[in-house]
XYZ file of C-alpha atoms in Angstrom:
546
model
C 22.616 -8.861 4.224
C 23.357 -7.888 7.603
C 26.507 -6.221 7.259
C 27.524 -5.407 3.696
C 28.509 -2.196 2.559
C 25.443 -0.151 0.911
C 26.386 2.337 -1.941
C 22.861 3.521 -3.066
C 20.577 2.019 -0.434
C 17.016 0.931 -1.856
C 13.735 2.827 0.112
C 10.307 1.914 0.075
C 7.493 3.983 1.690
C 4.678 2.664 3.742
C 1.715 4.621 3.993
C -0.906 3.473 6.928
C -4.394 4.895 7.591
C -5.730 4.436 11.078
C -8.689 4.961 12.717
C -7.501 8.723 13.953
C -4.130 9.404 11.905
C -2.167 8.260 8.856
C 1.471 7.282 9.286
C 3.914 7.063 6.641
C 7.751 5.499 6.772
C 10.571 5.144 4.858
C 11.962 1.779 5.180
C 15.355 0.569 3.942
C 16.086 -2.840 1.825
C 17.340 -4.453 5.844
C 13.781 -3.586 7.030
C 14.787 -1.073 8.836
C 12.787 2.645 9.928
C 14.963 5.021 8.561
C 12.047 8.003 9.751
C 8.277 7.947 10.208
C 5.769 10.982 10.618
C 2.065 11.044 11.491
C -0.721 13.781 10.547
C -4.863 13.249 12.653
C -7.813 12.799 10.426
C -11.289 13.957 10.873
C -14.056 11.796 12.447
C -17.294 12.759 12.203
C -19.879 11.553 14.925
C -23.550 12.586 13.867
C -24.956 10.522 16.325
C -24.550 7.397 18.039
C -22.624 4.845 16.232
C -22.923 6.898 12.912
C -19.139 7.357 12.360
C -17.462 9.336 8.823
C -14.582 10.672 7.654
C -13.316 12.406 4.395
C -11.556 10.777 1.754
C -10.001 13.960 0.898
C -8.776 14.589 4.238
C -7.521 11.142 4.460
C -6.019 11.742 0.969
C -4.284 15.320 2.476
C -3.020 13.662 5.290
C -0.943 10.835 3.109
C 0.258 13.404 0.512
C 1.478 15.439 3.964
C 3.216 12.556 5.871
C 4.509 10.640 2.552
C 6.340 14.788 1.644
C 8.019 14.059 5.129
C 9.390 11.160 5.215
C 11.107 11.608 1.975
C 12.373 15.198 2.531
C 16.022 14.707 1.565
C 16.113 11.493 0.179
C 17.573 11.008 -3.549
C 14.244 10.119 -5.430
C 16.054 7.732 -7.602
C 16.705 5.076 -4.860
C 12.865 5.384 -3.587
C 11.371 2.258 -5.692
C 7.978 1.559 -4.496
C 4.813 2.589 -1.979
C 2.472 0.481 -0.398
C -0.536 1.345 1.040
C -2.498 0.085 4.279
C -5.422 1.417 5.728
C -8.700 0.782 7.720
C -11.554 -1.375 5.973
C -13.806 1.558 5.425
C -16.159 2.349 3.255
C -15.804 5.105 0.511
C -18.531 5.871 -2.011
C -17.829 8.209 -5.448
C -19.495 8.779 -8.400
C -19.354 7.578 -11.917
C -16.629 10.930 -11.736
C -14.911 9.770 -8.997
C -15.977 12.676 -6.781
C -17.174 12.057 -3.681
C -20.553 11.050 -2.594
C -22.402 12.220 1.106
C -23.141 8.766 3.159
C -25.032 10.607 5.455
C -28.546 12.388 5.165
C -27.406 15.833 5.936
C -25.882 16.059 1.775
C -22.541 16.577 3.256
C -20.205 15.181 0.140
C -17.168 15.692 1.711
C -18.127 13.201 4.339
C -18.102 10.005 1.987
C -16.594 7.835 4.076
C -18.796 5.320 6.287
C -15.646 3.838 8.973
C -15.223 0.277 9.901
C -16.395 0.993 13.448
C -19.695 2.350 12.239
C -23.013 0.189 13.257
C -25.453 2.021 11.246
C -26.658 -1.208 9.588
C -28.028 -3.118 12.368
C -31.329 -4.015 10.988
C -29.557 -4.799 7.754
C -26.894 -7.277 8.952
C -29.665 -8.909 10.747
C -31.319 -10.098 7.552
C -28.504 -10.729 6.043
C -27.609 -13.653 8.943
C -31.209 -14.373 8.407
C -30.377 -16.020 5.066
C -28.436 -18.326 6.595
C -26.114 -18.179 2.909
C -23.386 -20.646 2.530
C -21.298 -17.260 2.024
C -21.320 -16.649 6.093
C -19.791 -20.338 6.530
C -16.388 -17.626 5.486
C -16.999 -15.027 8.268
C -17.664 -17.455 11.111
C -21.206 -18.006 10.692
C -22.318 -14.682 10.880
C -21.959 -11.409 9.027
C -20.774 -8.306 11.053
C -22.416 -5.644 11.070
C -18.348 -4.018 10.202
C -18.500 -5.477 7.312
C -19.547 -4.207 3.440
C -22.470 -5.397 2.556
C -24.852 -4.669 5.354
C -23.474 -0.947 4.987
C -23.978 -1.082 0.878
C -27.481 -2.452 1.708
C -28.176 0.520 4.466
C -27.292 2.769 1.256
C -29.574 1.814 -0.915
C -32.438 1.612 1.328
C -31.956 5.215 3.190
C -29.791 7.103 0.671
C -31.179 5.647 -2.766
C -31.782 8.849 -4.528
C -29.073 11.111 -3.373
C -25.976 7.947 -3.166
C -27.171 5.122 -4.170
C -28.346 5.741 -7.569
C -25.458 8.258 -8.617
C -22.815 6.078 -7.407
C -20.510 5.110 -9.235
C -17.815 2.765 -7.559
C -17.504 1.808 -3.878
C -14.273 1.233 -2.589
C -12.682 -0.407 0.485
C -10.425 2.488 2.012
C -7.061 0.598 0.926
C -8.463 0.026 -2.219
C -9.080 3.509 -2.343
C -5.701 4.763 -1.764
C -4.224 2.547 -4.418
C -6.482 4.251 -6.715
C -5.747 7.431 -6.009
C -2.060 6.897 -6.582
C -2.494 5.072 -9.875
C -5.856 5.751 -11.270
C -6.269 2.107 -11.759
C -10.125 0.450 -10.149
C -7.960 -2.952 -9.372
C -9.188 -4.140 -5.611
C -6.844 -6.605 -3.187
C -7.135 -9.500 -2.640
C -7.499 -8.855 0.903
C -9.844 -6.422 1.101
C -12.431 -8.345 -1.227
C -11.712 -11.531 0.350
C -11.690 -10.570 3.853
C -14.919 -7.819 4.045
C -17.214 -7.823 0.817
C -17.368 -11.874 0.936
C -15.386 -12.508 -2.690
C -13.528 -16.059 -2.453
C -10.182 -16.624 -3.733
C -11.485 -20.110 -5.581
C -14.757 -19.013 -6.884
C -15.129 -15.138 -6.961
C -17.636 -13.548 -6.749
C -20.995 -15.353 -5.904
C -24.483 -13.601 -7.478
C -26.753 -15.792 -5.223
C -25.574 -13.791 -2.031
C -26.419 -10.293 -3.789
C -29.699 -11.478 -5.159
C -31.049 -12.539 -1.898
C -30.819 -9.925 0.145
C -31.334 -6.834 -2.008
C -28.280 -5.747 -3.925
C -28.788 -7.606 -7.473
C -27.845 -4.392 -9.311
C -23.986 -4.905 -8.308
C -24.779 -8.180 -10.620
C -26.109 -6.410 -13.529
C -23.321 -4.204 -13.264
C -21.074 -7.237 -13.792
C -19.397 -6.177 -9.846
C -17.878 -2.902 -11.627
C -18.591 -0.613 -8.882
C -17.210 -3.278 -6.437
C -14.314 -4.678 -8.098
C -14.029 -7.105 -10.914
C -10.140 -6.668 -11.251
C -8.440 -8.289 -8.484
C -5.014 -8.306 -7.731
C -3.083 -10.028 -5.046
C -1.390 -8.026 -1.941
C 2.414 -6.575 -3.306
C 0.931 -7.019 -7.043
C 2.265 -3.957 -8.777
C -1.302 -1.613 -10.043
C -1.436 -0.359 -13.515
C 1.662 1.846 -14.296
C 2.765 3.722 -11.118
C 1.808 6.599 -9.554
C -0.104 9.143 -12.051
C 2.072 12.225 -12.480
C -0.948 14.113 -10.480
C -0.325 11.643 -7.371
C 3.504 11.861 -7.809
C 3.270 15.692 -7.081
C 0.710 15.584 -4.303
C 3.037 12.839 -2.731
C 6.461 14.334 -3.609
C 7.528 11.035 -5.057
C 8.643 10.724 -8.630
C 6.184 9.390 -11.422
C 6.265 5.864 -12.578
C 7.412 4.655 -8.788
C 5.785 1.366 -8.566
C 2.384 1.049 -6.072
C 1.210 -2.393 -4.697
C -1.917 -3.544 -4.131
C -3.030 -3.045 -0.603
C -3.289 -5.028 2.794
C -6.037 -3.944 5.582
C -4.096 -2.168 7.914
C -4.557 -5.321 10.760
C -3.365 -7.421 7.742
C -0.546 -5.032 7.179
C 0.499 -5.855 10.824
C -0.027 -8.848 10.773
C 2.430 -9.110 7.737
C 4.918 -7.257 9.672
C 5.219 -9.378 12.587
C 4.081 -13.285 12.099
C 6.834 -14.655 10.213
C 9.873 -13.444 12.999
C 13.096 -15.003 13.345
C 12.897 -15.494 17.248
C 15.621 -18.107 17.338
C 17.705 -18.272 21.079
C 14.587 -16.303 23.023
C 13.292 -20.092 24.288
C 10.331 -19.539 22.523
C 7.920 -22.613 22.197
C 7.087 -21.403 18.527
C 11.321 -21.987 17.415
C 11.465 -24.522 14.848
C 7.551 -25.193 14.601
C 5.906 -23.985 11.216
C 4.203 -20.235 11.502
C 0.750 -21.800 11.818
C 1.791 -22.099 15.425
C 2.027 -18.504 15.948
C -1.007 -15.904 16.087
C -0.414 -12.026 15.116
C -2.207 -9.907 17.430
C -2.530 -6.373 16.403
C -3.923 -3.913 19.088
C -4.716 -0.163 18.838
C -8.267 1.389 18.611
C -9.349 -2.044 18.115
C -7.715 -5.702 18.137
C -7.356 -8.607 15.579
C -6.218 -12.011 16.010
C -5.001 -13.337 12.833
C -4.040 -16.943 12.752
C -2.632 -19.050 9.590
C -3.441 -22.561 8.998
C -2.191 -24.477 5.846
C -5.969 -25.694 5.647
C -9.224 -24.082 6.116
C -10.259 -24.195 9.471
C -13.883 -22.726 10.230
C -13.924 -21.334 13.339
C -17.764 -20.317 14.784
C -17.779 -16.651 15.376
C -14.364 -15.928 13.809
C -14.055 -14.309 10.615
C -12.381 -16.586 7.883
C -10.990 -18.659 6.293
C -10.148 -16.551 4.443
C -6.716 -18.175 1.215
C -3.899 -15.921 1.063
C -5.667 -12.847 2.553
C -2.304 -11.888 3.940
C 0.289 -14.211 3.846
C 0.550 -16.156 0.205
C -0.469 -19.811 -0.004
C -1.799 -19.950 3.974
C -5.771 -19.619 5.307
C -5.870 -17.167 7.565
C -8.441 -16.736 10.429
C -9.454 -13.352 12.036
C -10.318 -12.971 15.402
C -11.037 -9.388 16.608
C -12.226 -7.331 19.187
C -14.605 -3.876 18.798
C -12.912 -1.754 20.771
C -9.538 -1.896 22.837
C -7.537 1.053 22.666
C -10.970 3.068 22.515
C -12.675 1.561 25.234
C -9.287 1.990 28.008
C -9.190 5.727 27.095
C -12.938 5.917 27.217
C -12.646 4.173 30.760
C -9.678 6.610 32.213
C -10.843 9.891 30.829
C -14.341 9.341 31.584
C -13.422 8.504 35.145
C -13.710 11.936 37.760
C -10.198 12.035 38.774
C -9.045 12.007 35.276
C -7.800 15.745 35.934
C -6.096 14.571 38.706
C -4.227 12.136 36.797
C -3.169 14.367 33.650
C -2.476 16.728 36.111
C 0.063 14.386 38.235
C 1.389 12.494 34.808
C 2.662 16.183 33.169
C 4.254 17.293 36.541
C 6.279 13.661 36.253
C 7.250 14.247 32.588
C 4.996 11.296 31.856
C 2.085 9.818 29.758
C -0.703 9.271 31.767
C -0.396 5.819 31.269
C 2.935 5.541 32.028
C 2.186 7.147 35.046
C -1.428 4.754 36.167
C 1.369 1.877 35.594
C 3.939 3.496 38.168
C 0.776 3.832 40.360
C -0.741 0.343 40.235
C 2.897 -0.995 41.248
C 3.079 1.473 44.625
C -0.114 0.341 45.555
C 0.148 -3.318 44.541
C 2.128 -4.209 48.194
C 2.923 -7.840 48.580
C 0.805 -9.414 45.802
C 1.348 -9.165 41.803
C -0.188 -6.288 40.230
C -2.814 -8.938 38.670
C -4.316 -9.128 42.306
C -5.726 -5.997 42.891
C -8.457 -6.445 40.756
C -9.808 -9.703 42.722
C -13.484 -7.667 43.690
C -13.499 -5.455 40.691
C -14.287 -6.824 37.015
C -15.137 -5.228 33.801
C -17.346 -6.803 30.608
C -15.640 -4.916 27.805
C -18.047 -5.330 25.115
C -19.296 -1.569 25.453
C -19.225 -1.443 21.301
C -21.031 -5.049 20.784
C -18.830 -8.177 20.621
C -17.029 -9.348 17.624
C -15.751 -12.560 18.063
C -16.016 -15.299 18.933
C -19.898 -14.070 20.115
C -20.519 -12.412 17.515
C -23.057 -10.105 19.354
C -23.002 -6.582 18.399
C -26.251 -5.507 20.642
C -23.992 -6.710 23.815
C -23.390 -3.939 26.148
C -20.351 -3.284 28.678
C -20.312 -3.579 32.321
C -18.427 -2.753 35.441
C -19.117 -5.113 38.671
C -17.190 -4.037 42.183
C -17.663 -0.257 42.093
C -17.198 1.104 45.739
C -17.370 4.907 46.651
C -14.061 5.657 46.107
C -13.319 8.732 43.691
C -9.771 8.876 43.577
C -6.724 7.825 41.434
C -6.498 4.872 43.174
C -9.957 3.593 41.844
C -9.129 5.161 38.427
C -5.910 2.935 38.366
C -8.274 -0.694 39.600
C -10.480 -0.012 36.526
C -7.778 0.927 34.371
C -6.349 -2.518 35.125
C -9.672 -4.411 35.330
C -9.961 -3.007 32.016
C -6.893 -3.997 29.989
C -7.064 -7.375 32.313
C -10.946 -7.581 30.009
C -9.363 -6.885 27.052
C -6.926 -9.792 27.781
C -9.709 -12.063 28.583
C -11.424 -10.954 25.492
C -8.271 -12.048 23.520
C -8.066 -15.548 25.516
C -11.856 -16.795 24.440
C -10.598 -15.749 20.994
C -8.185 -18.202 21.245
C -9.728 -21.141 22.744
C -12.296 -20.949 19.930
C -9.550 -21.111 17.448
C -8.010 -23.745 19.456
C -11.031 -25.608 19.795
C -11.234 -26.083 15.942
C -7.975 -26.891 15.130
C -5.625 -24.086 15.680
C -2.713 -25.180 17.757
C -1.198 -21.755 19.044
C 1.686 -21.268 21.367
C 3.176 -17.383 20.801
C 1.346 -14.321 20.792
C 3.460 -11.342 18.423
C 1.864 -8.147 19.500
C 2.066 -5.285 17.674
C -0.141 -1.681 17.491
C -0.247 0.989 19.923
C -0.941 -0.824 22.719
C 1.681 -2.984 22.487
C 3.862 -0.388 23.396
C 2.344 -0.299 26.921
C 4.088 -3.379 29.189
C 1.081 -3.593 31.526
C -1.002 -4.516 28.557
C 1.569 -6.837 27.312
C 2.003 -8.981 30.525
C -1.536 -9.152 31.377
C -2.147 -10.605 27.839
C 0.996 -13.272 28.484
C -0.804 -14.084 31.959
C -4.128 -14.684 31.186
C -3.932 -16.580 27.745
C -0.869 -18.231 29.333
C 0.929 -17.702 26.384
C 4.659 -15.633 25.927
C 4.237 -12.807 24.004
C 7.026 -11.320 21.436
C 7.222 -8.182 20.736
C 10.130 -6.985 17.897
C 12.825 -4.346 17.744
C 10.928 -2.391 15.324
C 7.994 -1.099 16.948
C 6.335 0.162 13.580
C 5.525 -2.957 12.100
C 2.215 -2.086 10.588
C 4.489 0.058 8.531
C 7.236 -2.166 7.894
C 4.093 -4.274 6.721
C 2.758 -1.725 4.159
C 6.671 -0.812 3.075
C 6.980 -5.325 2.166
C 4.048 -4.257 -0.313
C 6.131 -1.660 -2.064
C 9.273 -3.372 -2.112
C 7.531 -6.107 -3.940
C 5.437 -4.399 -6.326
C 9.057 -2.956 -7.163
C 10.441 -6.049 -8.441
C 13.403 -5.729 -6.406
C 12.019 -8.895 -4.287
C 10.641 -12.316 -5.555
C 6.994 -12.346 -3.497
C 6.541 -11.735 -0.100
C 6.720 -14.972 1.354
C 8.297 -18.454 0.548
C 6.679 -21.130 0.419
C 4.711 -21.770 4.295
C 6.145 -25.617 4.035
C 9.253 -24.381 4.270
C 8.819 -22.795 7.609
C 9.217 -26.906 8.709
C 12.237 -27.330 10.618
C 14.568 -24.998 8.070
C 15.844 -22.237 10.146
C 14.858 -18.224 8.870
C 18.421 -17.261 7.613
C 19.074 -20.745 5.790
C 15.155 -19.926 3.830
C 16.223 -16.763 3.243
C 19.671 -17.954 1.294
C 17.922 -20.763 -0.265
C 14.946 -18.889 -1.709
C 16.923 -15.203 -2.391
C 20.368 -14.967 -1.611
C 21.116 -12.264 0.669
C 18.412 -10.404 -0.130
C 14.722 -10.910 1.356
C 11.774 -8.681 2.423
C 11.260 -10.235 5.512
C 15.056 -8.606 7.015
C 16.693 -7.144 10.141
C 13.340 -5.418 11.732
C 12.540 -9.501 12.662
C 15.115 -9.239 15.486
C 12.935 -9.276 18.487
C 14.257 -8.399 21.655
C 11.942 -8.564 24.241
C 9.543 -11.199 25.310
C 6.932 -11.424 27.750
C 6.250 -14.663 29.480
C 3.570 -15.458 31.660
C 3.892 -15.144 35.657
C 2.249 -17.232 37.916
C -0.472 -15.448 39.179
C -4.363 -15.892 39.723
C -5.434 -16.621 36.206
């Protein structure tokens, strides 16, 4: 697999939708990023915590990365897209044109985004009912979640959305519709945010109590009542329409979709790490967690049983890997909240000014700084009088508080980069903190976790990586392929094209049967889990105050 001779390489594109941009890639058969482009999407802010976006800007924005990334390439050995994407709302009607989520009649903006905490009021009585449905999201319903934001519809937008709707979609669900015409919803996205179960579907009780017993009537049309698992080929292929907008052939084969954590997640948790010293080597995948870190983080965790873990979203059967529970853990805002910290700070300026004169990102640059000013002590140490609560956008697990606020103890005077660097620090050093109660609470229930694999943004920033190995005591992994949310939604394709049995063996077979000898056993030389799983750098924890 590794080193034969290719004469018509095989190419699958993954497509990923972020909070601020979409991403595309075109990934080989080895698993490897042959190129990768990225194009912003609008946000739109009306007011506080109100957040929308376009589904035909998103839409744009795919059809202009996907045309990059294949520029060149013979069409004939592209054989299959998968999609990713935030777990966002998107309402259209019974024509499939887009619906206004907002009071102001603005159709365009149909989108409600996952970071969006319109429906306070609403979640509220939703946790009121105490439903055996919430013993699958930790207890309690966030307030990110669908329902609560379906609910929010129908009581402020009745007449002009809710009435004329005619399907809501979860933003990967979305996608895959778009490039097949086919309603079909994942697995994943059902499972994981509207509060379907894998065993027993959809349940009529939970919609009937609080408020939304039309979706019943409706027999679930507008929310999905054909389900298909993650890497399932959808209907036929892309539509000739999509084929042209994406600059792929017709027919290529479209999977259904992962949530783009999920997608990560994917990418990363089931690494060959063998000869790093890792504690996880030779222990099943249930001992590893998947941490995926950009505008936000989320801990997923596998288990080859349910494990119910108070204030952590799951479990949640085969939500992303096939045949394992998985548990989410997450935090509200990570990547948001640092680069609201350091570019709200006054000597911001300063900084960008200081970090372009270098040749260097301004992060880059407040890590270079923290380590001249650091003297004797590890870098972890300068922080010792200054602490930040990083819950500024609520708390999502394992608290499970969304009215909790942020805070900053240990401010001084001081105005200048040196401060700015201490509370960029304190900062990530929260964040870190944030991740290690996450953990203990999975722990605490049953979990038994020894490796974090980080991947996201953030991950590419080492500061952020070692304070996370410090403080949860834990080594972290990082792999050679730095776009594994990609490589993630790319595994979809490559299975909905048939050129690959299912995305993952069997998870018993992770017991004490090294990666290469499962991948032989199960598909020769061929297997979508390939070369990107050669991770090369590890973080392990330093001895320091935590």
């Amino acid at each position: 697999m590794h080193s034969k001779k290719q004469t018509s390489v095989k190419y699958y594109v993954g497509i990923d939708v972020g909070s601020a941009s979409v991403r595309a890639a075109l990934v080989d058969e080895f698993g490897t990023v042959v190129t990768h482009a990225e194009q912003p999407i609008q946000i739109w802010e009306p007011q506080p915590d109100h957040y929308e976006q376009s589904s035909a800007d998103i839409w744009a924005a795919c059809c202009v990365v996907t045309k990059k990334v294949v520029c060149g390439v013979d069409a004939r050995q592209i054989r299959g897209v998968g999609f990713d994407a935030t777990c966002s709302l998107v309402v259209v009607d019974k024509q499939f044109q887009p619906l206004a989520v907002n009071s102001q009649g603005q159709n365009n903006r149909n989108v409600i985004m996952w970071m969006d905490h319109r429906a306070v009021s609403q979640v509220d009585r939703i946790n009121a009912t105490q439903h055996r449905i919430l013993n699958y999201v930790g207890g309690v319903m966030s307030v990110e979640m669908q329902p609560p934001k379906l609910l929010w519809i129908k009581e402020n937008l009745r007449e002009s959305c809710w009435e004329k709707a005619g399907y809501f979609f979860d933003l990967p669900d979305f996608l895959s519709w778009k490039a097949t015409g086919v309603t079909a919803r994942s697995l994943c996205t059902l499972v994981c945010k509207w509060t379907y179960t894998s065993d027993g579907g959809w349940d009529d009780s939970f919609w009937k109590i609080i408020g939304l017993e039309d979706l019943v009537k409706d027999k679930y049309e507008k929310i999905g009542n054909h389900v298909l698992s993650p890497g399932e080929s959808v209907g036929k292929g892309l539509t000739p329409e999509a084929a042209k907008e994406l600059g792929l052939p017709e027919g290529i084969a479209v999977a259904a979709s992962l949530i783009d954590a999920h997608a990560g997640g994917l990418g990363v948790i089931g690494a060959d790490v063998r000869g790093h010293n890792l504690p996880c080597e030779n222990q099943p995948v249930t001992s590893r967690v998947a941490l995926i870190c950009g505008t936000s983080s989320c801990h997923m965790g596998v288990s080859e049983t349910p494990i119910f873990v108070p204030g952590v979203w799951g479990p949640y059967f085969s939500a992303m890997v096939p045949g394992l529970w998985l548990n989410e853990g997450g935090q509200s805002a990570t990547g948001k909240l640092i680069e609201h910290v350091v570019q709200g700070h006054v000597a911001f300026p300063e900084l960008q000014s200081k970090a372009a004169a270098s040749a260097q990102s301004i992060y880059t640059y407040l890590n270079s700084h923290l380590d001249l000013i650091k003297k004797s002590l590890p870098v972890g140490f300068l922080t010792v009088d200054l602490h930040v609560w990083p819950d500024f956008h609520g708390n999502r697990s394992p608290l499970t508080d969304l009215t909790l606020k942020g805070m900053v103890v240990g401010l001084t005077l001081s105005r200048g980069l040196d401060e700015l660097a201490l509370i960029y620090l304190a900062t990530i050093q929260a964040v870190a903190l944030g991740t290690r109660h996450i953990l203990e609470a999975m722990e605490a229930a049953g979990h038994h976790i020894n490796t974090l694999f980080l991947c996201g943004g953030l991950s590419k920033n080492p500061l952020f990586v070692q304070m996370h190995a410090d403080i949860t005591g834990k080594p972290v992994v990082l792999s050679k392929e730095v776009e594994s949310v990609l490589v993630g939604a790319a595994i979809l394709g490559a299975c909905a094209s048939g050129d690959f049995a299912s995305i993952q063996v069997s998870p018993r077979q992770f017991l004490g049967i090294p990666l290469e000898q499962k991948r032989r056993k199960q598909f020769g030389n061929d297997c979508c889990y390939s070369s990107h799983w050669t991770f090369v750098t590890c973080f392990f924890p330093a001895h320091c105050q935590w």
